[in-house]
Structure formats: C-alpha cells, structure tokens
CSV table of C-alpha atoms in Angstrom, one decimal:
chain,number,residue,atom,x,y,z
B,1,MET,CA,67.5,-16.9,149.2
B,2,THR,CA,67.7,-15.6,152.7
B,3,HIS,CA,71.3,-14.9,152.4
B,4,GLN,CA,70.7,-13.1,149.0
B,5,LEU,CA,68.0,-10.8,150.6
B,6,LYS,CA,70.4,-9.7,153.2
B,7,HIS,CA,72.9,-8.7,150.8
B,8,ALA,CA,70.4,-6.9,148.6
B,9,MET,CA,69.1,-4.8,151.7
B,10,ALA,CA,72.6,-4.0,152.7
B,11,ALA,CA,73.5,-2.7,149.2
B,12,ALA,CA,70.1,-0.5,149.1
B,13,ILE,CA,71.1,1.1,152.5
B,14,LEU,CA,74.8,1.9,151.3
B,15,ALA,CA,73.3,3.5,148.2
B,16,THR,CA,70.8,5.6,150.1
B,17,ALA,CA,73.5,6.9,152.1
B,18,ALA,CA,75.6,7.8,149.1
B,19,MET,CA,72.9,9.8,147.5
B,20,ALA,CA,71.8,11.5,150.6
B,21,PRO,CA,74.6,14.3,150.3
B,22,THR,CA,73.6,14.7,146.7
B,23,ALA,CA,70.0,14.9,147.3
B,24,ALA,CA,70.8,17.8,150.0
B,25,MET,CA,72.9,19.7,147.5
B,26,ALA,CA,70.1,19.4,144.8
B,27,GLY,CA,67.8,21.2,147.2
B,28,GLY,CA,70.2,24.1,147.7
B,29,LYS,CA,73.3,25.3,149.2
B,30,PRO,CA,74.0,23.4,152.6
B,31,ALA,CA,73.5,25.5,155.8
B,32,ASP,CA,76.5,27.6,156.9
B,33,PRO,CA,77.4,27.3,160.6
B,34,ASP,CA,78.2,30.9,160.3
B,35,ASP,CA,74.8,32.0,159.3
B,36,ARG,CA,73.3,31.0,162.7
B,37,PHE,CA,71.9,33.9,164.7
B,38,ARG,CA,74.6,34.9,167.3
B,39,HIS,CA,73.2,36.0,170.7
B,40,TRP,CA,76.2,37.5,172.3
B,41,SER,CA,78.2,40.6,171.4
B,42,VAL,CA,81.2,42.6,172.8
B,43,GLU,CA,81.0,46.4,172.4
B,44,ALA,CA,83.4,49.5,172.4
B,45,SER,CA,81.9,52.9,172.3
B,46,GLY,CA,82.8,56.8,172.9
B,47,LEU,CA,81.1,59.8,173.1
B,48,LEU,CA,81.6,63.4,172.7
B,49,SER,CA,79.7,67.0,173.6
B,50,SER,CA,80.8,70.3,173.8
B,51,ASP,CA,82.1,69.8,177.4
B,52,VAL,CA,81.8,66.2,178.1
B,53,TRP,CA,83.7,63.1,176.6
B,54,GLY,CA,83.2,59.3,177.5
B,55,ALA,CA,84.6,55.8,176.5
B,56,GLY,CA,83.2,52.4,177.4
B,57,ALA,CA,82.9,48.7,177.1
B,58,ALA,CA,79.9,46.4,177.2
B,59,VAL,CA,78.7,42.9,176.8
B,60,ASN,CA,75.3,42.4,175.1
B,61,TYR,CA,72.7,39.6,174.9
B,62,HIS,CA,70.4,39.5,172.1
B,63,LEU,CA,67.2,37.5,172.7
B,64,ASN,CA,66.3,37.8,169.0
B,65,PRO,CA,67.2,40.3,166.2
B,66,TYR,CA,64.9,42.8,167.8
B,67,ALA,CA,65.3,42.8,171.6
B,68,GLY,CA,68.2,42.4,173.9
B,69,ALA,CA,70.2,44.0,176.9
B,70,GLY,CA,73.6,45.1,177.7
B,71,VAL,CA,75.7,45.8,180.7
B,72,GLY,CA,79.0,47.5,180.8
B,73,LEU,CA,81.3,50.2,182.4
B,74,MET,CA,81.6,53.9,181.2
B,75,ILE,CA,84.4,56.4,181.8
B,76,LEU,CA,83.0,60.1,181.6
B,77,GLY,CA,84.9,63.2,182.1
B,78,THR,CA,84.8,66.9,181.3
B,79,MET,CA,87.3,69.4,179.6
B,80,SER,CA,87.5,71.8,182.6
B,81,ASP,CA,90.5,72.5,185.1
B,82,ASP,CA,90.8,70.0,187.9
B,83,THR,CA,92.1,72.6,190.7
B,84,GLN,CA,90.0,74.0,193.1
B,85,ALA,CA,91.1,76.8,195.3
B,86,GLY,CA,89.9,79.6,197.8
B,87,VAL,CA,90.2,81.6,201.1
B,88,MET,CA,89.0,80.1,204.5
B,89,PRO,CA,86.5,82.3,206.4
B,90,GLY,CA,88.8,85.1,208.3
B,91,GLY,CA,91.0,85.5,205.2
B,92,GLN,CA,94.0,83.9,207.4
B,93,THR,CA,94.4,80.6,205.3
B,94,ASP,CA,94.3,79.5,201.7
B,95,TRP,CA,93.1,76.2,200.6
B,96,VAL,CA,93.5,74.1,197.4
B,97,ALA,CA,92.2,71.1,196.2
B,98,GLU,CA,93.6,68.6,193.4
B,99,THR,CA,90.2,67.1,193.2
B,100,GLY,CA,90.3,64.4,190.6
B,101,LEU,CA,86.7,65.1,190.1
B,102,ASN,CA,86.5,66.0,186.4
B,103,ASN,CA,86.3,62.2,185.5
B,104,VAL,CA,84.4,59.4,186.9
B,105,GLY,CA,83.4,55.8,186.3
B,106,ALA,CA,79.8,54.4,185.8
B,107,LEU,CA,78.2,50.9,185.8
B,108,ARG,CA,75.8,51.1,182.7
B,109,ALA,CA,72.8,48.9,182.0
B,110,GLU,CA,70.5,49.2,178.9
B,111,LEU,CA,67.8,47.7,176.7
B,112,LEU,CA,68.4,47.3,173.1
B,113,PHE,CA,65.5,47.5,170.7
B,114,THR,CA,66.3,47.1,167.0
B,115,THR,CA,64.3,47.6,163.7
B,116,PRO,CA,64.3,44.7,161.1
B,117,GLN,CA,67.4,45.2,158.9
B,118,LEU,CA,67.4,46.7,155.3
B,119,LYS,CA,69.7,44.1,153.6
B,120,LEU,CA,72.4,45.5,151.2
B,121,GLY,CA,74.7,43.9,148.6
B,122,SER,CA,74.1,40.8,146.3
B,123,ASP,CA,75.2,38.6,148.9
B,124,ARG,CA,72.9,40.2,151.7
B,125,GLU,CA,75.6,39.9,154.2
B,126,CYS,CA,75.5,43.7,155.1
B,127,GLY,CA,72.5,45.5,156.6
B,128,LEU,CA,71.2,48.8,157.9
B,129,ALA,CA,68.7,49.3,161.0
B,130,LEU,CA,68.1,51.6,163.9
B,131,ARG,CA,68.4,51.0,167.4
B,132,VAL,CA,66.9,52.5,170.4
B,133,SER,CA,68.5,52.0,173.9
B,134,PRO,CA,67.1,53.4,177.1
B,135,GLY,CA,69.2,52.5,180.3
B,136,ILE,CA,70.4,53.5,183.5
B,137,ASP,CA,74.0,54.7,185.1
B,138,VAL,CA,75.4,54.2,188.5
B,139,PRO,CA,78.4,56.3,189.5
B,140,ILE,CA,81.4,54.6,191.0
B,141,PRO,CA,81.9,55.8,193.7
B,142,VAL,CA,78.5,57.7,194.5
B,143,ASN,CA,80.2,59.7,196.9
B,144,ARG,CA,83.7,61.2,196.2
B,145,THR,CA,86.5,62.3,198.6
B,146,VAL,CA,89.0,64.9,198.0
B,147,THR,CA,92.1,66.0,199.7
B,148,VAL,CA,92.4,69.6,200.8
B,149,GLY,CA,95.8,71.4,201.6
B,150,TYR,CA,96.0,74.7,203.7
B,151,THR,CA,98.6,77.3,203.4
B,152,PRO,CA,98.9,80.7,205.3
B,153,HIS,CA,97.3,83.5,203.4
B,154,GLN,CA,100.4,85.6,202.7
B,155,PRO,CA,102.5,86.3,199.5
B,156,GLY,CA,105.0,83.7,198.4
B,157,SER,CA,103.7,81.0,200.9
B,158,TYR,CA,103.0,77.9,199.1
B,159,GLU,CA,104.1,75.2,201.7
B,160,VAL,CA,101.1,73.2,202.9
B,161,ASP,CA,100.8,73.6,206.5
B,162,TYR,CA,98.3,70.7,206.7
B,163,SER,CA,95.7,68.8,204.9
B,164,ASP,CA,92.8,66.6,205.5
B,165,GLN,CA,90.2,64.6,203.5
B,166,VAL,CA,86.8,65.9,202.8
B,167,GLU,CA,84.1,63.4,201.8
B,168,ASN,CA,80.7,64.1,200.0
B,169,HIS,CA,77.4,62.8,201.3
B,170,GLY,CA,74.1,62.5,199.7
B,171,GLY,CA,75.4,61.8,196.1
B,172,LYS,CA,72.8,60.9,193.6
B,173,ALA,CA,73.0,57.1,193.0
B,174,LEU,CA,70.9,56.8,189.8
B,175,TYR,CA,70.8,58.5,186.4
B,176,GLY,CA,69.2,57.6,183.1
B,177,HIS,CA,70.2,57.6,179.5
B,178,CYS,CA,68.7,56.9,176.0
B,179,LYS,CA,70.6,56.5,172.6
B,180,VAL,CA,69.2,56.5,169.1
B,181,ALA,CA,71.7,55.1,166.6
B,182,ALA,CA,71.9,53.9,163.0
B,183,LEU,CA,73.6,50.5,162.7
B,184,LEU,CA,75.5,49.1,159.8
B,185,THR,CA,76.2,45.3,160.2
B,186,ILE,CA,78.9,43.6,158.0
B,187,ASP,CA,78.9,39.9,158.8
B,188,ARG,CA,79.9,39.7,162.6
B,189,LEU,CA,80.6,43.5,162.9
B,190,GLU,CA,78.3,46.1,163.8
B,191,LEU,CA,79.2,49.7,163.4
B,192,GLY,CA,76.9,52.4,165.1
B,193,ALA,CA,76.6,56.2,165.2
B,194,GLY,CA,74.1,58.3,166.7
B,195,TYR,CA,72.8,60.6,169.5
B,196,GLU,CA,72.8,60.2,173.3
B,197,TRP,CA,70.9,62.1,176.0
B,198,SER,CA,71.7,61.6,179.6
B,199,ASN,CA,71.1,63.4,183.0
B,200,PHE,CA,74.4,61.9,184.4
B,201,ASP,CA,76.3,64.4,186.5
B,202,VAL,CA,80.2,64.0,186.3
B,203,TYR,CA,80.4,66.1,189.6
B,204,GLY,CA,77.4,64.5,191.4
B,205,GLY,CA,79.5,62.8,193.9
B,206,ALA,CA,80.9,66.3,195.1
B,207,ARG,CA,78.1,68.7,194.9
B,208,ASN,CA,77.5,68.7,198.5
B,209,ILE,CA,81.3,69.3,199.5
B,210,SER,CA,82.0,72.6,201.3
B,211,ILE,CA,85.3,74.1,202.4
B,212,GLY,CA,84.9,76.6,204.7
B,213,SER,CA,81.9,78.5,203.4
B,214,THR,CA,82.6,77.5,199.6
B,215,LYS,CA,81.1,75.2,197.5
B,216,LEU,CA,83.8,72.9,195.9
B,217,ILE,CA,81.6,72.6,192.9
B,218,GLY,CA,79.9,75.7,191.6
B,219,SER,CA,78.9,75.1,188.4
B,220,ASP,CA,75.4,74.0,187.5
B,221,ARG,CA,74.8,70.5,186.4
B,222,LYS,CA,74.1,70.2,182.8
B,223,THR,CA,72.1,67.6,180.7
B,224,ILE,CA,74.4,65.6,178.3
B,225,HIS,CA,73.6,65.9,174.7
B,226,ALA,CA,76.5,63.9,172.7
B,227,ALA,CA,77.2,62.3,169.6
B,228,PHE,CA,78.7,58.7,170.0
B,229,VAL,CA,80.1,55.9,168.0
B,230,SER,CA,80.2,52.3,168.8
B,231,LEU,CA,81.9,49.0,167.3
B,232,ALA,CA,80.6,45.5,168.1
B,233,TYR,CA,81.7,42.1,167.6
B,234,LYS,CA,78.9,39.2,167.6
B,235,PHE,CA,79.9,35.7,168.7
C-alpha cells in the first residue's frame, strides 16, 4: 500500500509541474525581460545658438522613471576668428596670438526630472514626456595659456623675433545651465529636442590675459540661449 501511495504522489507532482506553464499562460502574457525598467542610458547631444555650438556625450542613471542624474563631457565653441593681434606700447613691436581659445571642454553634471509618459500606439511601446535638467559645468582647463609671437613693427616684417607663453589667472571654475526638452521614447531609444540656457563663457579661461596694455579677449561675455537635440540608448 505504501509503495502504491508513493507512486500516486510522484504522479501528482509531475502533473502539477506540467500544468504550471499552462496556468501561467492562462493568466496572461508571460513577463518579457525587455519590459523591465532600465536604470542606465548613454547619450549623445548637440546644441547650436547664433554664435555658439556644442557637442557632448554623457552617462545617465535613472533612479526611477521620474528622477535621475547624469555626468558627461561637453565641447563648446564659437564661430569667431581664432587669431588675435596688436601693437605693444611704444609702437616698436607687433604681437600675434594663435590662441585656440574659441573652443573649450567642460565636465557636465545634471539632475534629470521627467514627467509621466503619454503612451502612444496600440502596443504602447512609444511615449512622450517632458524633462527639466538643471546642472553645472566645469571648464577644462579653468585657466588657459596662449603662445604670443613678437615681430618688429615695420612693413613687410613677418618673421617672429621671439615668443613667450602667457597664462590666465583667476578664471571662473563653475557655471550653471538648465535644459527643457520634449522626449520621444521608442523601445530603448530616447529622442530629445529642446532649449538650453547657460551662463558658460567659452572665453572665461582667458579674460584676464593682457598683452602689453591690450586685453586679449575684448568681447563681452554673453549668456547662451541655444536649441539642442539628443539621442540616448537605455540599457
């Protein structure tokens, strides 16, 4: 009798195991591993205003669908000429500086605040949302160095007599920005477009450089108002 009971219990266990997948299917579609929330994303972006361009890459961590943070590197530049020149006091010597100052790198960190998505399509794999991203920027380097060449102040004299390096001091080390974007999410891809405000100064690392009695950077600092686009991949 005991032997028959053991056989009956074994048959019941096997039958229950065989029915489990069917029961799960009956309750609905099995969970798709690709539907889980993804905490990380990599992002490429670009911005453009009337006088400033930028391109960057970042890594973002999303604590939940509505809050996160990101860090990255941004390259910013201006459309202006990169050569500065003048005459030293006394009028005997000309100077020229191929500055390389019209583009600069920056470390960027920002917070990510995102609204709930408006789901689109029958499969609801697409969604629209808004995101606000306040952050900070640290220029690399904070203070710039330029090489200045000196030539005699006379017609037809272009050969450099001597040159030296001039370094800026007291450059601003911290700037702020804020971005507002509309986001379109398609599966793991996230497309963004919006507006960015920033007080970043492309020439901030050289504004205190003077050659003779002339300020190397004479233009006023301008606040950046730019349009930007971004593309992110979640993983």
